[in-house]
């Protein structure tokens, strides 16, 4: 082949090369630059031929290149000639990029020439970086998993374990490597090695194998729910088992705690109401006698209000501790309400039951210390005897509860079950339930009794009175169901029901063009102490668009005698709204006269018991004195229960302002009294 042809061949090969090929002379001047080099560096061949090769290098390399080249030419060993290495190249736009550079040396006509082969590493490095990042992410994910992750070889030795695994078993990561998993598993039945070994022996894919195993931990065992799967390596290496485990110790403990709390009181550890009822049947032995004690610890609510619920719990826990210490272990104890315990105890006779009740009361009434102060529980005990009173255990519980209430009502330390009292209590509970339904269904009627001006004989206003016919017991007196409502926390609900009905009556009377009525509503003690009462009345006035002067409130003398700051604030608020307040049944408490000068009330109502004795000299003197005191405080006076004309005449002569009673008019349905059309 001729020399010219050989040159053409070399040029063709250089141009066809995928990698950039650059040639330089001894001075570092570029003498050759193939097409791949043009694409790599962004220069045209004619732009770099004759330029120093430094133009293709980053500044921090370029400034030393000439020195390196001269040193080499003077005989110093080369660090790059004949060796491939990763360096940085500089693109025409000034950016740098990674490349693999191999430099060779050739002599031509006595001159040294250097050939550099440049391979772009940008994509390669990006792939490596991505692989590294992926591996790092995978490692982070595995290490950050709360799951326990491990790999096992065919001898069940650990070849990999993540941080959670190490943390749960309390063994450093390096110390885990190579030890059998079975050595740190508390597997008394040896299920774990059998199942895992089976996964290696079987030629079939067994899928996942799940097993719960307690792992030996540094302080205690940790229950782990494991899932193992055989993993084929895909090459000549043997398969391994991949294990994923979840520490379910807390879950199991929570389940156990939840099951415990379903049947036990968390404060005392006693059985709760439902569990106690269920346990009685299994606990009682045939042919034996028992006393069921229902222990009522009153004052508990007051203590929690004063010292807080946490202190209340401490007292109940201490009371339970005393019961455990003071009673035989054979007794069955329970806590059935916040302040009530029950104890079922085997007894020989009624005397032993009485002795046990006395012991319980004395034990629980001893002082308790809270925040350095001593407090006491007022304890009463109800006793029901099995099988003397009944063999039905649910009924026995009700009987003991009834007996405890009987003891409380009569101020006794203990009381046996009384069928008559129990029947009366059952009737009251029936009334309470019926009353709740009646309020919800608007089945309680509002009657009105007029109040007359004793000087003119004209109607001055009305008092709202409730009437109710029970679906089973018939008409029930307000004197019976109103106190039941107050005791059962229905008092507020009943008050608001009546207030709403009265607001409706006033609004309807105004709408029909009737005279604007003034109607008084009795308010229970607890409701009047509720700061929300003022807001409720304010909303009523707004909703029904009625004037405040048309609505009056009556409170008993007992409320006045127990006056609190909240009550005084409520009275001030009502007065600012324009709502008048009257003291009902005045005189029955005898101790409230001194309160008159401090109260924001508008009216006194003299109780019927004084009006009944009005025609006697002593009775007349007393009523006259009450009227004089009221007038001295600029209060209006209304006499209740006027039944004769003579009583009305005497009261008018005494300058009593208003009167109401059967002499004037009996209470009647509100529509009838107001003459409303529906």
PDB file of C-alpha atoms in Angstrom, residues 9-161:
ATOM      1  CA  UNK A   9      -6.790   4.966   5.756  1.00  0.00           C
ATOM      2  CA  UNK A  10      -5.543   6.393   9.049  1.00  0.00           C
ATOM      3  CA  UNK A  11      -7.602   9.570   8.510  1.00  0.00           C
ATOM      4  CA  UNK A  12     -10.695   7.530   7.756  1.00  0.00           C
ATOM      5  CA  UNK A  13     -10.201   5.403  10.878  1.00  0.00           C
ATOM      6  CA  UNK A  14      -9.702   8.481  13.061  1.00  0.00           C
ATOM      7  CA  UNK A  15     -12.883  10.070  11.759  1.00  0.00           C
ATOM      8  CA  UNK A  16     -14.851   6.848  12.282  1.00  0.00           C
ATOM      9  CA  UNK A  17     -13.729   6.468  15.898  1.00  0.00           C
ATOM     10  CA  UNK A  18     -16.473   6.856  18.537  1.00  0.00           C
ATOM     11  CA  UNK A  19     -14.108   8.422  21.054  1.00  0.00           C
ATOM     12  CA  UNK A  20     -12.490  11.780  20.639  1.00  0.00           C
ATOM     13  CA  UNK A  21      -8.888  11.581  19.418  1.00  0.00           C
ATOM     14  CA  UNK A  22      -6.531  14.519  19.843  1.00  0.00           C
ATOM     15  CA  UNK A  23      -2.880  14.763  18.837  1.00  0.00           C
ATOM     16  CA  UNK A  24      -0.412  17.343  20.161  1.00  0.00           C
ATOM     17  CA  UNK A  25       3.251  18.070  19.605  1.00  0.00           C
ATOM     18  CA  UNK A  26       6.071  18.545  22.123  1.00  0.00           C
ATOM     19  CA  UNK A  27       4.931  22.118  22.807  1.00  0.00           C
ATOM     20  CA  UNK A  28       1.394  21.026  23.638  1.00  0.00           C
ATOM     21  CA  UNK A  29      -0.014  22.431  20.386  1.00  0.00           C
ATOM     22  CA  UNK A  30      -3.007  20.590  18.955  1.00  0.00           C
ATOM     23  CA  UNK A  31      -2.165  19.011  15.602  1.00  0.00           C
ATOM     24  CA  UNK A  32      -5.120  16.653  15.206  1.00  0.00           C
ATOM     25  CA  UNK A  33      -8.777  16.788  16.282  1.00  0.00           C
ATOM     26  CA  UNK A  34     -11.266  14.214  14.968  1.00  0.00           C
ATOM     27  CA  UNK A  35     -15.039  14.598  14.555  1.00  0.00           C
ATOM     28  CA  UNK A  36     -15.801  12.793  17.814  1.00  0.00           C
ATOM     29  CA  UNK A  37     -13.566  15.323  19.604  1.00  0.00           C
ATOM     30  CA  UNK A  38     -15.512  18.135  17.933  1.00  0.00           C
ATOM     31  CA  UNK A  39     -18.759  16.715  19.301  1.00  0.00           C
ATOM     32  CA  UNK A  40     -17.228  16.151  22.701  1.00  0.00           C
ATOM     33  CA  UNK A  41     -15.665  19.586  23.239  1.00  0.00           C
ATOM     34  CA  UNK A  42     -17.926  21.735  21.035  1.00  0.00           C
ATOM     35  CA  UNK A  43     -15.072  23.174  18.955  1.00  0.00           C
ATOM     36  CA  UNK A  44     -14.629  22.916  15.191  1.00  0.00           C
ATOM     37  CA  UNK A  45     -11.344  21.419  14.106  1.00  0.00           C
ATOM     38  CA  UNK A  46     -10.128  24.679  12.597  1.00  0.00           C
ATOM     39  CA  UNK A  47     -10.799  26.482  15.921  1.00  0.00           C
ATOM     40  CA  UNK A  48      -8.366  24.351  17.925  1.00  0.00           C
ATOM     41  CA  UNK A  49      -5.677  23.238  15.466  1.00  0.00           C
ATOM     42  CA  UNK A  50      -2.597  25.290  16.367  1.00  0.00           C
ATOM     43  CA  UNK A  51      -3.965  26.115  19.876  1.00  0.00           C
ATOM     44  CA  UNK A  52      -2.457  24.879  23.120  1.00  0.00           C
ATOM     45  CA  UNK A  53      -4.277  21.833  24.423  1.00  0.00           C
ATOM     46  CA  UNK A  54      -4.840  23.758  27.678  1.00  0.00           C
ATOM     47  CA  UNK A  55      -7.934  25.279  26.087  1.00  0.00           C
ATOM     48  CA  UNK A  56      -9.619  21.887  26.565  1.00  0.00           C
ATOM     49  CA  UNK A  57      -8.790  21.716  30.287  1.00  0.00           C
ATOM     50  CA  UNK A  58     -10.329  23.306  33.389  1.00  0.00           C
ATOM     51  CA  UNK A  59      -8.346  26.247  34.727  1.00  0.00           C
ATOM     52  CA  UNK A  60      -7.019  24.410  37.794  1.00  0.00           C
ATOM     53  CA  UNK A  61      -5.446  21.766  35.472  1.00  0.00           C
ATOM     54  CA  UNK A  62      -4.457  24.063  32.606  1.00  0.00           C
ATOM     55  CA  UNK A  63      -2.230  26.272  34.729  1.00  0.00           C
ATOM     56  CA  UNK A  64       0.075  23.294  35.488  1.00  0.00           C
ATOM     57  CA  UNK A  65      -0.017  21.428  32.156  1.00  0.00           C
ATOM     58  CA  UNK A  66       2.936  23.073  30.437  1.00  0.00           C
ATOM     59  CA  UNK A  67       5.090  22.406  33.466  1.00  0.00           C
ATOM     60  CA  UNK A  68       4.095  18.730  33.538  1.00  0.00           C
ATOM     61  CA  UNK A  69       4.890  18.396  29.824  1.00  0.00           C
ATOM     62  CA  UNK A  70       8.330  20.023  30.132  1.00  0.00           C
ATOM     63  CA  UNK A  71       9.229  17.869  33.130  1.00  0.00           C
ATOM     64  CA  UNK A  72       8.340  14.776  31.164  1.00  0.00           C
ATOM     65  CA  UNK A  73      10.367  15.856  28.159  1.00  0.00           C
ATOM     66  CA  UNK A  74      13.338  16.438  30.485  1.00  0.00           C
ATOM     67  CA  UNK A  75      13.183  12.876  31.725  1.00  0.00           C
ATOM     68  CA  UNK A  76      10.843  12.955  34.708  1.00  0.00           C
ATOM     69  CA  UNK A  77       8.519   9.936  34.966  1.00  0.00           C
ATOM     70  CA  UNK A  78       5.048  10.464  33.564  1.00  0.00           C
ATOM     71  CA  UNK A  79       1.914   9.883  35.621  1.00  0.00           C
ATOM     72  CA  UNK A  80      -0.434   9.756  32.652  1.00  0.00           C
ATOM     73  CA  UNK A  81       1.486   8.408  29.611  1.00  0.00           C
ATOM     74  CA  UNK A  82       0.332   4.878  28.924  1.00  0.00           C
ATOM     75  CA  UNK A  83      -2.197   5.002  31.762  1.00  0.00           C
ATOM     76  CA  UNK A  84      -5.937   5.617  31.530  1.00  0.00           C
ATOM     77  CA  UNK A  85      -7.527   7.833  34.122  1.00  0.00           C
ATOM     78  CA  UNK A  86     -10.645   9.889  34.773  1.00  0.00           C
ATOM     79  CA  UNK A  87     -10.169  13.629  34.298  1.00  0.00           C
ATOM     80  CA  UNK A  88     -12.280  16.674  33.566  1.00  0.00           C
ATOM     81  CA  UNK A  89     -12.569  18.314  30.161  1.00  0.00           C
ATOM     82  CA  UNK A  90     -13.736  21.846  29.407  1.00  0.00           C
ATOM     83  CA  UNK A  91     -16.377  22.434  26.790  1.00  0.00           C
ATOM     84  CA  UNK A  92     -16.330  25.431  24.487  1.00  0.00           C
ATOM     85  CA  UNK A  93     -19.190  26.964  26.548  1.00  0.00           C
ATOM     86  CA  UNK A  94     -16.985  26.808  29.665  1.00  0.00           C
ATOM     87  CA  UNK A  95     -18.769  23.901  31.327  1.00  0.00           C
ATOM     88  CA  UNK A  96     -16.773  20.914  32.520  1.00  0.00           C
ATOM     89  CA  UNK A  97     -17.564  17.237  32.087  1.00  0.00           C
ATOM     90  CA  UNK A  98     -16.001  13.923  33.118  1.00  0.00           C
ATOM     91  CA  UNK A  99     -13.994  11.917  30.603  1.00  0.00           C
ATOM     92  CA  UNK A 100     -11.676   8.934  30.534  1.00  0.00           C
ATOM     93  CA  UNK A 101      -8.297   9.942  29.030  1.00  0.00           C
ATOM     94  CA  UNK A 102      -5.676   7.555  27.669  1.00  0.00           C
ATOM     95  CA  UNK A 103      -2.432   9.172  26.413  1.00  0.00           C
ATOM     96  CA  UNK A 104       0.099   7.478  24.157  1.00  0.00           C
ATOM     97  CA  UNK A 105       3.434   8.688  22.764  1.00  0.00           C
ATOM     98  CA  UNK A 106       4.840   8.315  19.226  1.00  0.00           C
ATOM     99  CA  UNK A 107       8.108   9.435  17.542  1.00  0.00           C
ATOM    100  CA  UNK A 108       7.831  10.758  14.001  1.00  0.00           C
ATOM    101  CA  UNK A 109      10.827  12.090  12.109  1.00  0.00           C
ATOM    102  CA  UNK A 110      12.654  12.698  15.370  1.00  0.00           C
ATOM    103  CA  UNK A 111       9.805  14.571  17.014  1.00  0.00           C
ATOM    104  CA  UNK A 112       7.621  13.422  19.840  1.00  0.00           C
ATOM    105  CA  UNK A 113       3.859  13.438  19.345  1.00  0.00           C
ATOM    106  CA  UNK A 114       1.205  12.584  21.874  1.00  0.00           C
ATOM    107  CA  UNK A 115      -2.155  10.980  21.136  1.00  0.00           C
ATOM    108  CA  UNK A 116      -5.028  11.364  23.558  1.00  0.00           C
ATOM    109  CA  UNK A 117      -8.159   9.205  23.379  1.00  0.00           C
ATOM    110  CA  UNK A 118     -11.094  10.839  25.198  1.00  0.00           C
ATOM    111  CA  UNK A 119     -14.206   8.897  26.223  1.00  0.00           C
ATOM    112  CA  UNK A 120     -17.170  10.887  27.555  1.00  0.00           C
ATOM    113  CA  UNK A 121     -18.118   9.606  31.044  1.00  0.00           C
ATOM    114  CA  UNK A 122     -21.104  11.900  31.595  1.00  0.00           C
ATOM    115  CA  UNK A 123     -23.760   9.231  31.013  1.00  0.00           C
ATOM    116  CA  UNK A 124     -21.686   6.526  32.666  1.00  0.00           C
ATOM    117  CA  UNK A 125     -21.143   8.589  35.809  1.00  0.00           C
ATOM    118  CA  UNK A 126     -24.813   9.545  35.870  1.00  0.00           C
ATOM    119  CA  UNK A 127     -25.745   5.868  35.837  1.00  0.00           C
ATOM    120  CA  UNK A 128     -23.215   5.135  38.572  1.00  0.00           C
ATOM    121  CA  UNK A 129     -24.540   8.047  40.609  1.00  0.00           C
ATOM    122  CA  UNK A 130     -28.097   6.855  40.171  1.00  0.00           C
ATOM    123  CA  UNK A 131     -27.096   3.358  41.170  1.00  0.00           C
ATOM    124  CA  UNK A 132     -25.304   4.705  44.207  1.00  0.00           C
ATOM    125  CA  UNK A 133     -28.225   6.890  45.141  1.00  0.00           C
ATOM    126  CA  UNK A 134     -30.635   4.007  44.641  1.00  0.00           C
ATOM    127  CA  UNK A 135     -28.476   1.778  46.806  1.00  0.00           C
ATOM    128  CA  UNK A 136     -28.249   4.498  49.441  1.00  0.00           C
ATOM    129  CA  UNK A 137     -32.009   5.033  49.354  1.00  0.00           C
ATOM    130  CA  UNK A 138     -32.608   1.310  49.605  1.00  0.00           C
ATOM    131  CA  UNK A 139     -30.202   1.111  52.534  1.00  0.00           C
ATOM    132  CA  UNK A 140     -31.882   4.089  54.213  1.00  0.00           C
ATOM    133  CA  UNK A 141     -35.312   2.600  53.629  1.00  0.00           C
ATOM    134  CA  UNK A 142     -34.294  -0.767  55.018  1.00  0.00           C
ATOM    135  CA  UNK A 143     -32.527   0.776  57.997  1.00  0.00           C
ATOM    136  CA  UNK A 144     -35.348   3.195  58.759  1.00  0.00           C
ATOM    137  CA  UNK A 145     -38.061   0.550  58.624  1.00  0.00           C
ATOM    138  CA  UNK A 146     -39.764  -0.189  61.904  1.00  0.00           C
ATOM    139  CA  UNK A 147     -40.134  -3.680  60.530  1.00  0.00           C
ATOM    140  CA  UNK A 148     -37.455  -6.175  61.471  1.00  0.00           C
ATOM    141  CA  UNK A 149     -35.677  -7.290  58.274  1.00  0.00           C
ATOM    142  CA  UNK A 150     -33.195 -10.135  58.031  1.00  0.00           C
ATOM    143  CA  UNK A 151     -31.659 -12.648  55.642  1.00  0.00           C
ATOM    144  CA  UNK A 152     -30.856 -16.251  56.651  1.00  0.00           C
ATOM    145  CA  UNK A 153     -28.658 -18.831  54.997  1.00  0.00           C
ATOM    146  CA  UNK A 154     -29.474 -22.534  54.771  1.00  0.00           C
ATOM    147  CA  UNK A 155     -28.257 -23.078  58.343  1.00  0.00           C
ATOM    148  CA  UNK A 156     -30.627 -20.302  59.513  1.00  0.00           C
ATOM    149  CA  UNK A 157     -27.660 -18.043  60.275  1.00  0.00           C
ATOM    150  CA  UNK A 158     -28.168 -14.297  59.964  1.00  0.00           C
ATOM    151  CA  UNK A 159     -26.445 -12.802  56.926  1.00  0.00           C
ATOM    152  CA  UNK A 160     -28.185  -9.427  57.086  1.00  0.00           C
ATOM    153  CA  UNK A 161     -30.185  -7.567  59.726  1.00  0.00           C
TER     154      UNK A 161
END
